[in-house]
Amino acid sequence: HAQGYQASDDVDIIACADPIEDSGNNFAEHFSVPKVYQDYNEMLDQEDLDFVSVCTWIEMHTDMIVNAANSGIQAIHAEKPMAPTWGESKKQYQACVDNHVMITFCHQRRFGPEFVRARELAHDGTIGDLVRVEASCGNLLDWGTHWFDMFFFYNNDEPVDWVIGQIDGTSTHRVFGVPVENCGLSWIRWKNGLEGLLGTGGTGITGAGNRLIGTHGRIEVHSSGVSLRVLARGASDWETVDPRGAVPEGYNDTTLSVLNLIECVKTGEEPELSGRKALQATELIFATYESSRCRKKITLPLDIEDSPLLSMIKNGDVAEPMVAGTIGGV
């Protein structure tokens, strides 16, 4: 986040807050930040801020975002995933709406050149009509939020009709302090007919980070090696695609995310990583958990407040987390 603010001529980083004094001082020294606080509420009270970045563990997000939104600032850039529960996720977004605060969540892959180019190819006739998107990752909450968001990105943020899913709860572990499933599957149907399939943990299904399937071809986005390749209409083999030039060069995707937010505060346009878009991806996480709990298809909007996974753990329906580590996506 800090690199994004420093890349802008319109923003100066004037303060940071970290409950661990050494961490705050190290950050301030690295980015030449003049004021360091251990209490973020004191920073909100004492400083005249326009932007706040929330870069903490998941369970801390809601209070920080709500308090920041109530402090008179203009914008928040927060880390993902939004919150441990669906109710908290909605609360964060609503606090920003009520206070006219622009909020974004760092689903930065919307500014990754391979993903931007993949979406272009999916809609320019190269693979015919886009009919299905697939992805694999470690878990639904921390990493799955990225791939659910990319599904929406590829489908031009069209609304979802329903979700059906299942998770394995014979063992669970923690990601940034929050329990996640051992493995799972989520099948999504959009209202425009597109289908999506996400496999997590031991149910990895694609052999690629993302796969986009059309009526006459396929696109694959990989995390290593060849980042983007296409099997196009009439082709006998895969073609490697160079994604350079799909986004402004010289910046990483997180920096571009912050720069986009700064520009949108000036113009009033919706940011690419807006809270509204983050909420629609987050809804798929908890809808998948709810489908597993209810053993049925879930038609959106999702009408719950809890995390079905956390509730099932509390009720003894799935296992308590066995590993208290930090494992997840970025």
PDB file of N, CA and C in Angstrom, residues 125-222:
ATOM      1  N   GLY A 125     -13.671 -12.891 -29.024  1.00  0.00           N
ATOM      2  CA  GLY A 125     -13.965 -13.939 -29.998  1.00  0.00           C
ATOM      3  C   GLY A 125     -12.893 -14.990 -30.132  1.00  0.00           C
ATOM      4  N   THR A 126     -11.753 -14.823 -29.448  1.00  0.00           N
ATOM      5  CA  THR A 126     -10.647 -15.772 -29.573  1.00  0.00           C
ATOM      6  C   THR A 126     -11.066 -17.187 -29.194  1.00  0.00           C
ATOM      7  N   ILE A 127     -11.887 -17.324 -28.156  1.00  0.00           N
ATOM      8  CA  ILE A 127     -12.346 -18.655 -27.713  1.00  0.00           C
ATOM      9  C   ILE A 127     -13.866 -18.791 -27.853  1.00  0.00           C
ATOM     10  N   GLY A 128     -14.450 -17.995 -28.718  1.00  0.00           N
ATOM     11  CA  GLY A 128     -15.900 -18.027 -28.856  1.00  0.00           C
ATOM     12  C   GLY A 128     -16.560 -17.308 -27.695  1.00  0.00           C
ATOM     13  N   ASP A 129     -17.693 -17.823 -27.244  1.00  0.00           N
ATOM     14  CA  ASP A 129     -18.395 -17.237 -26.102  1.00  0.00           C
ATOM     15  C   ASP A 129     -17.906 -17.870 -24.806  1.00  0.00           C
ATOM     16  N   LEU A 130     -17.644 -17.048 -23.812  1.00  0.00           N
ATOM     17  CA  LEU A 130     -17.211 -17.548 -22.504  1.00  0.00           C
ATOM     18  C   LEU A 130     -18.375 -18.252 -21.820  1.00  0.00           C
ATOM     19  N   VAL A 131     -18.164 -19.518 -21.434  1.00  0.00           N
ATOM     20  CA  VAL A 131     -19.247 -20.295 -20.826  1.00  0.00           C
ATOM     21  C   VAL A 131     -18.905 -20.814 -19.432  1.00  0.00           C
ATOM     22  N   ARG A 132     -17.612 -20.846 -19.079  1.00  0.00           N
ATOM     23  CA  ARG A 132     -17.244 -21.454 -17.799  1.00  0.00           C
ATOM     24  C   ARG A 132     -15.892 -20.912 -17.340  1.00  0.00           C
ATOM     25  N   VAL A 133     -15.745 -20.705 -16.037  1.00  0.00           N
ATOM     26  CA  VAL A 133     -14.465 -20.316 -15.446  1.00  0.00           C
ATOM     27  C   VAL A 133     -14.146 -21.292 -14.323  1.00  0.00           C
ATOM     28  N   GLU A 134     -12.865 -21.626 -14.187  1.00  0.00           N
ATOM     29  CA  GLU A 134     -12.435 -22.584 -13.170  1.00  0.00           C
ATOM     30  C   GLU A 134     -11.180 -22.067 -12.474  1.00  0.00           C
ATOM     31  N   ALA A 135     -10.997 -22.486 -11.229  1.00  0.00           N
ATOM     32  CA  ALA A 135      -9.791 -22.100 -10.493  1.00  0.00           C
ATOM     33  C   ALA A 135      -9.535 -23.083  -9.366  1.00  0.00           C
ATOM     34  N   SER A 136      -8.300 -23.097  -8.894  1.00  0.00           N
ATOM     35  CA  SER A 136      -7.896 -23.889  -7.736  1.00  0.00           C
ATOM     36  C   SER A 136      -7.067 -23.015  -6.808  1.00  0.00           C
ATOM     37  N   CYS A 137      -7.186 -23.279  -5.498  1.00  0.00           N
ATOM     38  CA  CYS A 137      -6.385 -22.540  -4.526  1.00  0.00           C
ATOM     39  C   CYS A 137      -6.417 -23.269  -3.192  1.00  0.00           C
ATOM     40  N   GLY A 138      -5.798 -22.683  -2.180  1.00  0.00           N
ATOM     41  CA  GLY A 138      -5.658 -23.361  -0.904  1.00  0.00           C
ATOM     42  C   GLY A 138      -6.902 -23.405  -0.054  1.00  0.00           C
ATOM     43  N   ASN A 139      -7.698 -22.325  -0.070  1.00  0.00           N
ATOM     44  CA  ASN A 139      -8.886 -22.255   0.777  1.00  0.00           C
ATOM     45  C   ASN A 139      -9.841 -21.205   0.232  1.00  0.00           C
ATOM     46  N   LEU A 140     -11.083 -21.249   0.683  1.00  0.00           N
ATOM     47  CA  LEU A 140     -12.106 -20.333   0.191  1.00  0.00           C
ATOM     48  C   LEU A 140     -11.928 -18.910   0.708  1.00  0.00           C
ATOM     49  N   LEU A 141     -11.529 -18.763   1.967  1.00  0.00           N
ATOM     50  CA  LEU A 141     -11.577 -17.453   2.608  1.00  0.00           C
ATOM     51  C   LEU A 141     -10.453 -16.532   2.169  1.00  0.00           C
ATOM     52  N   ASP A 142      -9.227 -16.945   2.367  1.00  0.00           N
ATOM     53  CA  ASP A 142      -8.100 -16.043   2.167  1.00  0.00           C
ATOM     54  C   ASP A 142      -7.640 -15.985   0.716  1.00  0.00           C
ATOM     55  N   TRP A 143      -7.564 -17.129   0.077  1.00  0.00           N
ATOM     56  CA  TRP A 143      -7.129 -17.165  -1.318  1.00  0.00           C
ATOM     57  C   TRP A 143      -8.334 -17.219  -2.253  1.00  0.00           C
ATOM     58  N   GLY A 144      -9.369 -17.930  -1.846  1.00  0.00           N
ATOM     59  CA  GLY A 144     -10.559 -18.030  -2.682  1.00  0.00           C
ATOM     60  C   GLY A 144     -11.202 -16.692  -2.965  1.00  0.00           C
ATOM     61  N   THR A 145     -11.064 -15.743  -2.036  1.00  0.00           N
ATOM     62  CA  THR A 145     -11.626 -14.418  -2.289  1.00  0.00           C
ATOM     63  C   THR A 145     -11.037 -13.798  -3.553  1.00  0.00           C
ATOM     64  N   HIS A 146      -9.748 -14.064  -3.826  1.00  0.00           N
ATOM     65  CA  HIS A 146      -9.135 -13.570  -5.065  1.00  0.00           C
ATOM     66  C   HIS A 146      -9.777 -14.212  -6.293  1.00  0.00           C
ATOM     67  N   TRP A 147      -9.921 -15.536  -6.265  1.00  0.00           N
ATOM     68  CA  TRP A 147     -10.423 -16.216  -7.458  1.00  0.00           C
ATOM     69  C   TRP A 147     -11.910 -15.958  -7.670  1.00  0.00           C
ATOM     70  N   PHE A 148     -12.702 -15.864  -6.599  1.00  0.00           N
ATOM     71  CA  PHE A 148     -14.098 -15.465  -6.771  1.00  0.00           C
ATOM     72  C   PHE A 148     -14.167 -14.071  -7.396  1.00  0.00           C
ATOM     73  N   ASP A 149     -13.304 -13.174  -6.929  1.00  0.00           N
ATOM     74  CA  ASP A 149     -13.278 -11.831  -7.501  1.00  0.00           C
ATOM     75  C   ASP A 149     -12.882 -11.863  -8.969  1.00  0.00           C
ATOM     76  N   MET A 150     -11.925 -12.729  -9.327  1.00  0.00           N
ATOM     77  CA  MET A 150     -11.532 -12.817 -10.728  1.00  0.00           C
ATOM     78  C   MET A 150     -12.647 -13.402 -11.581  1.00  0.00           C
ATOM     79  N   PHE A 151     -13.421 -14.329 -11.031  1.00  0.00           N
ATOM     80  CA  PHE A 151     -14.578 -14.845 -11.772  1.00  0.00           C
ATOM     81  C   PHE A 151     -15.507 -13.693 -12.152  1.00  0.00           C
ATOM     82  N   PHE A 152     -15.793 -12.821 -11.187  1.00  0.00           N
ATOM     83  CA  PHE A 152     -16.628 -11.655 -11.485  1.00  0.00           C
ATOM     84  C   PHE A 152     -15.951 -10.756 -12.515  1.00  0.00           C
ATOM     85  N   PHE A 153     -14.653 -10.566 -12.376  1.00  0.00           N
ATOM     86  CA  PHE A 153     -13.891  -9.728 -13.306  1.00  0.00           C
ATOM     87  C   PHE A 153     -14.010 -10.250 -14.730  1.00  0.00           C
ATOM     88  N   TYR A 154     -13.813 -11.549 -14.910  1.00  0.00           N
ATOM     89  CA  TYR A 154     -13.921 -12.142 -16.240  1.00  0.00           C
ATOM     90  C   TYR A 154     -15.336 -12.010 -16.802  1.00  0.00           C
ATOM     91  N   ASN A 155     -16.337 -11.986 -15.924  1.00  0.00           N
ATOM     92  CA  ASN A 155     -17.742 -11.936 -16.343  1.00  0.00           C
ATOM     93  C   ASN A 155     -18.320 -10.530 -16.221  1.00  0.00           C
ATOM     94  N   ASN A 156     -17.437  -9.523 -16.237  1.00  0.00           N
ATOM     95  CA  ASN A 156     -17.860  -8.120 -16.234  1.00  0.00           C
ATOM     96  C   ASN A 156     -18.772  -7.777 -15.064  1.00  0.00           C
ATOM     97  N   ASP A 157     -18.529  -8.431 -13.927  1.00  0.00           N
ATOM     98  CA  ASP A 157     -19.242  -8.160 -12.673  1.00  0.00           C
ATOM     99  C   ASP A 157     -20.749  -8.347 -12.783  1.00  0.00           C
ATOM    100  N   GLU A 158     -21.141  -9.312 -13.597  1.00  0.00           N
ATOM    101  CA  GLU A 158     -22.556  -9.687 -13.663  1.00  0.00           C
ATOM    102  C   GLU A 158     -22.971 -10.362 -12.351  1.00  0.00           C
ATOM    103  N   PRO A 159     -24.254 -10.292 -11.968  1.00  0.00           N
ATOM    104  CA  PRO A 159     -24.700 -10.867 -10.693  1.00  0.00           C
ATOM    105  C   PRO A 159     -24.822 -12.387 -10.741  1.00  0.00           C
ATOM    106  N   VAL A 160     -24.623 -13.010  -9.580  1.00  0.00           N
ATOM    107  CA  VAL A 160     -24.742 -14.465  -9.435  1.00  0.00           C
ATOM    108  C   VAL A 160     -26.173 -14.838  -9.098  1.00  0.00           C
ATOM    109  N   ASP A 161     -26.618 -15.972  -9.627  1.00  0.00           N
ATOM    110  CA  ASP A 161     -27.946 -16.504  -9.322  1.00  0.00           C
ATOM    111  C   ASP A 161     -27.886 -17.424  -8.105  1.00  0.00           C
ATOM    112  N   TRP A 162     -27.045 -18.489  -8.181  1.00  0.00           N
ATOM    113  CA  TRP A 162     -26.998 -19.437  -7.069  1.00  0.00           C
ATOM    114  C   TRP A 162     -25.611 -20.048  -6.901  1.00  0.00           C
ATOM    115  N   VAL A 163     -25.423 -20.663  -5.734  1.00  0.00           N
ATOM    116  CA  VAL A 163     -24.172 -21.334  -5.369  1.00  0.00           C
ATOM    117  C   VAL A 163     -24.520 -22.667  -4.730  1.00  0.00           C
ATOM    118  N   ILE A 164     -23.775 -23.710  -5.083  1.00  0.00           N
ATOM    119  CA  ILE A 164     -23.878 -24.973  -4.363  1.00  0.00           C
ATOM    120  C   ILE A 164     -22.459 -25.446  -4.087  1.00  0.00           C
ATOM    121  N   GLY A 165     -22.213 -25.927  -2.870  1.00  0.00           N
ATOM    122  CA  GLY A 165     -20.848 -26.292  -2.529  1.00  0.00           C
ATOM    123  C   GLY A 165     -20.771 -27.277  -1.387  1.00  0.00           C
ATOM    124  N   GLN A 166     -19.563 -27.748  -1.153  1.00  0.00           N
ATOM    125  CA  GLN A 166     -19.303 -28.674  -0.054  1.00  0.00           C
ATOM    126  C   GLN A 166     -17.881 -28.448   0.431  1.00  0.00           C
ATOM    127  N   ILE A 167     -17.678 -28.637   1.735  1.00  0.00           N
ATOM    128  CA  ILE A 167     -16.341 -28.546   2.305  1.00  0.00           C
ATOM    129  C   ILE A 167     -16.046 -29.790   3.125  1.00  0.00           C
ATOM    130  N   ASP A 168     -14.762 -30.099   3.262  1.00  0.00           N
ATOM    131  CA  ASP A 168     -14.312 -31.181   4.131  1.00  0.00           C
ATOM    132  C   ASP A 168     -13.894 -30.572   5.458  1.00  0.00           C
ATOM    133  N   GLY A 169     -14.583 -30.973   6.512  1.00  0.00           N
ATOM    134  CA  GLY A 169     -14.273 -30.451   7.829  1.00  0.00           C
ATOM    135  C   GLY A 169     -13.674 -31.471   8.761  1.00  0.00           C
ATOM    136  N   THR A 170     -13.144 -32.570   8.205  1.00  0.00           N
ATOM    137  CA  THR A 170     -12.524 -33.573   9.078  1.00  0.00           C
ATOM    138  C   THR A 170     -11.274 -33.024   9.748  1.00  0.00           C
ATOM    139  N   SER A 171     -10.672 -32.014   9.126  1.00  0.00           N
ATOM    140  CA  SER A 171      -9.607 -31.250   9.773  1.00  0.00           C
ATOM    141  C   SER A 171      -9.678 -29.829   9.237  1.00  0.00           C
ATOM    142  N   THR A 172      -9.345 -28.868  10.074  1.00  0.00           N
ATOM    143  CA  THR A 172      -9.293 -27.475   9.639  1.00  0.00           C
ATOM    144  C   THR A 172      -7.990 -26.864  10.134  1.00  0.00           C
ATOM    145  N   HIS A 173      -7.634 -25.716   9.557  1.00  0.00           N
ATOM    146  CA  HIS A 173      -6.464 -24.991  10.029  1.00  0.00           C
ATOM    147  C   HIS A 173      -6.791 -23.503   9.990  1.00  0.00           C
ATOM    148  N   ARG A 174      -5.872 -22.694  10.441  1.00  0.00           N
ATOM    149  CA  ARG A 174      -6.121 -21.257  10.520  1.00  0.00           C
ATOM    150  C   ARG A 174      -5.303 -20.497   9.478  1.00  0.00           C
ATOM    151  N   VAL A 175      -5.922 -19.456   8.945  1.00  0.00           N
ATOM    152  CA  VAL A 175      -5.248 -18.514   8.066  1.00  0.00           C
ATOM    153  C   VAL A 175      -5.384 -17.131   8.694  1.00  0.00           C
ATOM    154  N   PHE A 176      -4.258 -16.528   9.046  1.00  0.00           N
ATOM    155  CA  PHE A 176      -4.284 -15.232   9.730  1.00  0.00           C
ATOM    156  C   PHE A 176      -5.277 -15.236  10.884  1.00  0.00           C
ATOM    157  N   GLY A 177      -5.297 -16.343  11.627  1.00  0.00           N
ATOM    158  CA  GLY A 177      -6.089 -16.445  12.837  1.00  0.00           C
ATOM    159  C   GLY A 177      -7.487 -16.986  12.681  1.00  0.00           C
ATOM    160  N   VAL A 178      -7.975 -17.149  11.453  1.00  0.00           N
ATOM    161  CA  VAL A 178      -9.357 -17.574  11.224  1.00  0.00           C
ATOM    162  C   VAL A 178      -9.376 -18.997  10.662  1.00  0.00           C
ATOM    163  N   PRO A 179     -10.194 -19.894  11.217  1.00  0.00           N
ATOM    164  CA  PRO A 179     -10.271 -21.263  10.692  1.00  0.00           C
ATOM    165  C   PRO A 179     -10.780 -21.303   9.255  1.00  0.00           C
ATOM    166  N   VAL A 180     -10.198 -22.194   8.459  1.00  0.00           N
ATOM    167  CA  VAL A 180     -10.656 -22.437   7.091  1.00  0.00           C
ATOM    168  C   VAL A 180     -10.773 -23.941   6.871  1.00  0.00           C
ATOM    169  N   GLU A 181     -11.467 -24.298   5.798  1.00  0.00           N
ATOM    170  CA  GLU A 181     -11.704 -25.705   5.498  1.00  0.00           C
ATOM    171  C   GLU A 181     -10.426 -26.416   5.072  1.00  0.00           C
ATOM    172  N   ASN A 182     -10.442 -27.733   5.163  1.00  0.00           N
ATOM    173  CA  ASN A 182      -9.336 -28.544   4.675  1.00  0.00           C
ATOM    174  C   ASN A 182      -9.326 -28.565   3.150  1.00  0.00           C
ATOM    175  N   CYS A 183     -10.496 -28.758   2.563  1.00  0.00           N
ATOM    176  CA  CYS A 183     -10.657 -28.668   1.116  1.00  0.00           C
ATOM    177  C   CYS A 183     -12.135 -28.455   0.820  1.00  0.00           C
ATOM    178  N   GLY A 184     -12.439 -28.029  -0.392  1.00  0.00           N
ATOM    179  CA  GLY A 184     -13.827 -27.753  -0.717  1.00  0.00           C
ATOM    180  C   GLY A 184     -14.053 -27.551  -2.201  1.00  0.00           C
ATOM    181  N   LEU A 185     -15.328 -27.478  -2.566  1.00  0.00           N
ATOM    182  CA  LEU A 185     -15.757 -27.216  -3.940  1.00  0.00           C
ATOM    183  C   LEU A 185     -16.881 -26.191  -3.923  1.00  0.00           C
ATOM    184  N   SER A 186     -16.851 -25.273  -4.867  1.00  0.00           N
ATOM    185  CA  SER A 186     -17.919 -24.294  -5.017  1.00  0.00           C
ATOM    186  C   SER A 186     -18.308 -24.203  -6.485  1.00  0.00           C
ATOM    187  N   TRP A 187     -19.589 -24.425  -6.755  1.00  0.00           N
ATOM    188  CA  TRP A 187     -20.130 -24.359  -8.118  1.00  0.00           C
ATOM    189  C   TRP A 187     -21.085 -23.178  -8.166  1.00  0.00           C
ATOM    190  N   ILE A 188     -20.851 -22.264  -9.103  1.00  0.00           N
ATOM    191  CA  ILE A 188     -21.592 -21.008  -9.169  1.00  0.00           C
ATOM    192  C   ILE A 188     -22.283 -20.879 -10.522  1.00  0.00           C
ATOM    193  N   ARG A 189     -23.496 -20.348 -10.514  1.00  0.00           N
ATOM    194  CA  ARG A 189     -24.201 -20.019 -11.760  1.00  0.00           C
ATOM    195  C   ARG A 189     -24.555 -18.532 -11.742  1.00  0.00           C
ATOM    196  N   TRP A 190     -24.077 -17.819 -12.743  1.00  0.00           N
ATOM    197  CA  TRP A 190     -24.416 -16.411 -12.891  1.00  0.00           C
ATOM    198  C   TRP A 190     -25.752 -16.264 -13.606  1.00  0.00           C
ATOM    199  N   LYS A 191     -26.372 -15.106 -13.439  1.00  0.00           N
ATOM    200  CA  LYS A 191     -27.677 -14.883 -14.050  1.00  0.00           C
ATOM    201  C   LYS A 191     -27.596 -14.818 -15.568  1.00  0.00           C
ATOM    202  N   ASN A 192     -26.407 -14.539 -16.115  1.00  0.00           N
ATOM    203  CA  ASN A 192     -26.262 -14.533 -17.570  1.00  0.00           C
ATOM    204  C   ASN A 192     -25.868 -15.903 -18.127  1.00  0.00           C
ATOM    205  N   GLY A 193     -25.860 -16.933 -17.259  1.00  0.00           N
ATOM    206  CA  GLY A 193     -25.618 -18.300 -17.717  1.00  0.00           C
ATOM    207  C   GLY A 193     -24.219 -18.825 -17.527  1.00  0.00           C
ATOM    208  N   LEU A 194     -23.237 -17.957 -17.232  1.00  0.00           N
ATOM    209  CA  LEU A 194     -21.874 -18.431 -16.997  1.00  0.00           C
ATOM    210  C   LEU A 194     -21.839 -19.340 -15.776  1.00  0.00           C
ATOM    211  N   GLU A 195     -20.999 -20.365 -15.837  1.00  0.00           N
ATOM    212  CA  GLU A 195     -20.796 -21.239 -14.693  1.00  0.00           C
ATOM    213  C   GLU A 195     -19.356 -21.118 -14.206  1.00  0.00           C
ATOM    214  N   GLY A 196     -19.172 -21.295 -12.891  1.00  0.00           N
ATOM    215  CA  GLY A 196     -17.844 -21.253 -12.297  1.00  0.00           C
ATOM    216  C   GLY A 196     -17.634 -22.413 -11.357  1.00  0.00           C
ATOM    217  N   LEU A 197     -16.402 -22.890 -11.261  1.00  0.00           N
ATOM    218  CA  LEU A 197     -16.063 -23.986 -10.360  1.00  0.00           C
ATOM    219  C   LEU A 197     -14.731 -23.675  -9.691  1.00  0.00           C
ATOM    220  N   LEU A 198     -14.743 -23.645  -8.353  1.00  0.00           N
ATOM    221  CA  LEU A 198     -13.534 -23.416  -7.576  1.00  0.00           C
ATOM    222  C   LEU A 198     -13.281 -24.610  -6.672  1.00  0.00           C
ATOM    223  N   GLY A 199     -12.071 -25.169  -6.756  1.00  0.00           N
ATOM    224  CA  GLY A 199     -11.671 -26.253  -5.870  1.00  0.00           C
ATOM    225  C   GLY A 199     -10.576 -25.788  -4.939  1.00  0.00           C
ATOM    226  N   THR A 200     -10.664 -26.172  -3.657  1.00  0.00           N
ATOM    227  CA  THR A 200      -9.663 -25.736  -2.688  1.00  0.00           C
ATOM    228  C   THR A 200      -9.005 -26.925  -2.006  1.00  0.00           C
ATOM    229  N   GLY A 201      -7.817 -26.677  -1.471  1.00  0.00           N
ATOM    230  CA  GLY A 201      -7.091 -27.719  -0.755  1.00  0.00           C
ATOM    231  C   GLY A 201      -6.799 -28.904  -1.651  1.00  0.00           C
ATOM    232  N   GLY A 202      -7.185 -30.093  -1.198  1.00  0.00           N
ATOM    233  CA  GLY A 202      -6.910 -31.316  -1.944  1.00  0.00           C
ATOM    234  C   GLY A 202      -7.813 -31.559  -3.120  1.00  0.00           C
ATOM    235  N   THR A 203      -8.712 -30.618  -3.419  1.00  0.00           N
ATOM    236  CA  THR A 203      -9.628 -30.812  -4.547  1.00  0.00           C
ATOM    237  C   THR A 203      -9.248 -29.946  -5.736  1.00  0.00           C
ATOM    238  N   GLY A 204      -7.977 -29.558  -5.841  1.00  0.00           N
ATOM    239  CA  GLY A 204      -7.539 -28.769  -6.977  1.00  0.00           C
ATOM    240  C   GLY A 204      -7.923 -29.432  -8.287  1.00  0.00           C
ATOM    241  N   ILE A 205      -8.520 -28.662  -9.198  1.00  0.00           N
ATOM    242  CA  ILE A 205      -9.182 -29.282 -10.342  1.00  0.00           C
ATOM    243  C   ILE A 205      -8.664 -28.846 -11.696  1.00  0.00           C
ATOM    244  N   THR A 206      -7.833 -27.815 -11.773  1.00  0.00           N
ATOM    245  CA  THR A 206      -7.600 -27.234 -13.083  1.00  0.00           C
ATOM    246  C   THR A 206      -6.229 -27.493 -13.673  1.00  0.00           C
ATOM    247  N   GLY A 207      -5.203 -27.639 -12.850  1.00  0.00           N
ATOM    248  CA  GLY A 207      -3.852 -27.670 -13.383  1.00  0.00           C
ATOM    249  C   GLY A 207      -3.367 -26.300 -13.793  1.00  0.00           C
ATOM    250  N   ALA A 208      -4.152 -25.270 -13.503  1.00  0.00           N
ATOM    251  CA  ALA A 208      -3.798 -23.884 -13.786  1.00  0.00           C
ATOM    252  C   ALA A 208      -4.411 -23.023 -12.696  1.00  0.00           C
ATOM    253  N   GLY A 209      -3.864 -21.827 -12.496  1.00  0.00           N
ATOM    254  CA  GLY A 209      -4.459 -20.922 -11.530  1.00  0.00           C
ATOM    255  C   GLY A 209      -5.892 -20.603 -11.889  1.00  0.00           C
ATOM    256  N   ASN A 210      -6.095 -20.186 -13.134  1.00  0.00           N
ATOM    257  CA  ASN A 210      -7.429 -19.920 -13.688  1.00  0.00           C
ATOM    258  C   ASN A 210      -7.543 -20.564 -15.052  1.00  0.00           C
ATOM    259  N   ARG A 211      -8.724 -21.076 -15.356  1.00  0.00           N
ATOM    260  CA  ARG A 211      -9.014 -21.564 -16.699  1.00  0.00           C
ATOM    261  C   ARG A 211     -10.334 -20.953 -17.160  1.00  0.00           C
ATOM    262  N   LEU A 212     -10.334 -20.390 -18.352  1.00  0.00           N
ATOM    263  CA  LEU A 212     -11.522 -19.802 -18.957  1.00  0.00           C
ATOM    264  C   LEU A 212     -11.884 -20.642 -20.172  1.00  0.00           C
ATOM    265  N   ILE A 213     -13.092 -21.160 -20.196  1.00  0.00           N
ATOM    266  CA  ILE A 213     -13.528 -22.082 -21.238  1.00  0.00           C
ATOM    267  C   ILE A 213     -14.599 -21.411 -22.085  1.00  0.00           C
ATOM    268  N   GLY A 214     -14.366 -21.413 -23.387  1.00  0.00           N
ATOM    269  CA  GLY A 214     -15.331 -20.847 -24.314  1.00  0.00           C
ATOM    270  C   GLY A 214     -15.929 -21.910 -25.208  1.00  0.00           C
ATOM    271  N   THR A 215     -16.830 -21.493 -26.065  1.00  0.00           N
ATOM    272  CA  THR A 215     -17.464 -22.434 -26.987  1.00  0.00           C
ATOM    273  C   THR A 215     -16.483 -22.966 -28.017  1.00  0.00           C
ATOM    274  N   HIS A 216     -15.353 -22.265 -28.231  1.00  0.00           N
ATOM    275  CA  HIS A 216     -14.403 -22.695 -29.258  1.00  0.00           C
ATOM    276  C   HIS A 216     -12.945 -22.601 -28.800  1.00  0.00           C
ATOM    277  N   GLY A 217     -12.688 -22.668 -27.507  1.00  0.00           N
ATOM    278  CA  GLY A 217     -11.300 -22.621 -27.065  1.00  0.00           C
ATOM    279  C   GLY A 217     -11.172 -22.437 -25.567  1.00  0.00           C
ATOM    280  N   ARG A 218      -9.912 -22.329 -25.115  1.00  0.00           N
ATOM    281  CA  ARG A 218      -9.622 -22.190 -23.690  1.00  0.00           C
ATOM    282  C   ARG A 218      -8.497 -21.190 -23.468  1.00  0.00           C
ATOM    283  N   ILE A 219      -8.509 -20.595 -22.290  1.00  0.00           N
ATOM    284  CA  ILE A 219      -7.442 -19.713 -21.830  1.00  0.00           C
ATOM    285  C   ILE A 219      -6.992 -20.216 -20.469  1.00  0.00           C
ATOM    286  N   GLU A 220      -5.676 -20.257 -20.241  1.00  0.00           N
ATOM    287  CA  GLU A 220      -5.157 -20.631 -18.931  1.00  0.00           C
ATOM    288  C   GLU A 220      -4.222 -19.550 -18.409  1.00  0.00           C
ATOM    289  N   VAL A 221      -4.399 -19.200 -17.145  1.00  0.00           N
ATOM    290  CA  VAL A 221      -3.508 -18.277 -16.446  1.00  0.00           C
ATOM    291  C   VAL A 221      -2.758 -19.079 -15.394  1.00  0.00           C
ATOM    292  N   HIS A 222      -1.428 -19.053 -15.468  1.00  0.00           N
ATOM    293  CA  HIS A 222      -0.595 -19.845 -14.565  1.00  0.00           C
ATOM    294  C   HIS A 222       0.181 -18.930 -13.635  1.00  0.00           C
TER     295      HIS A 222
END
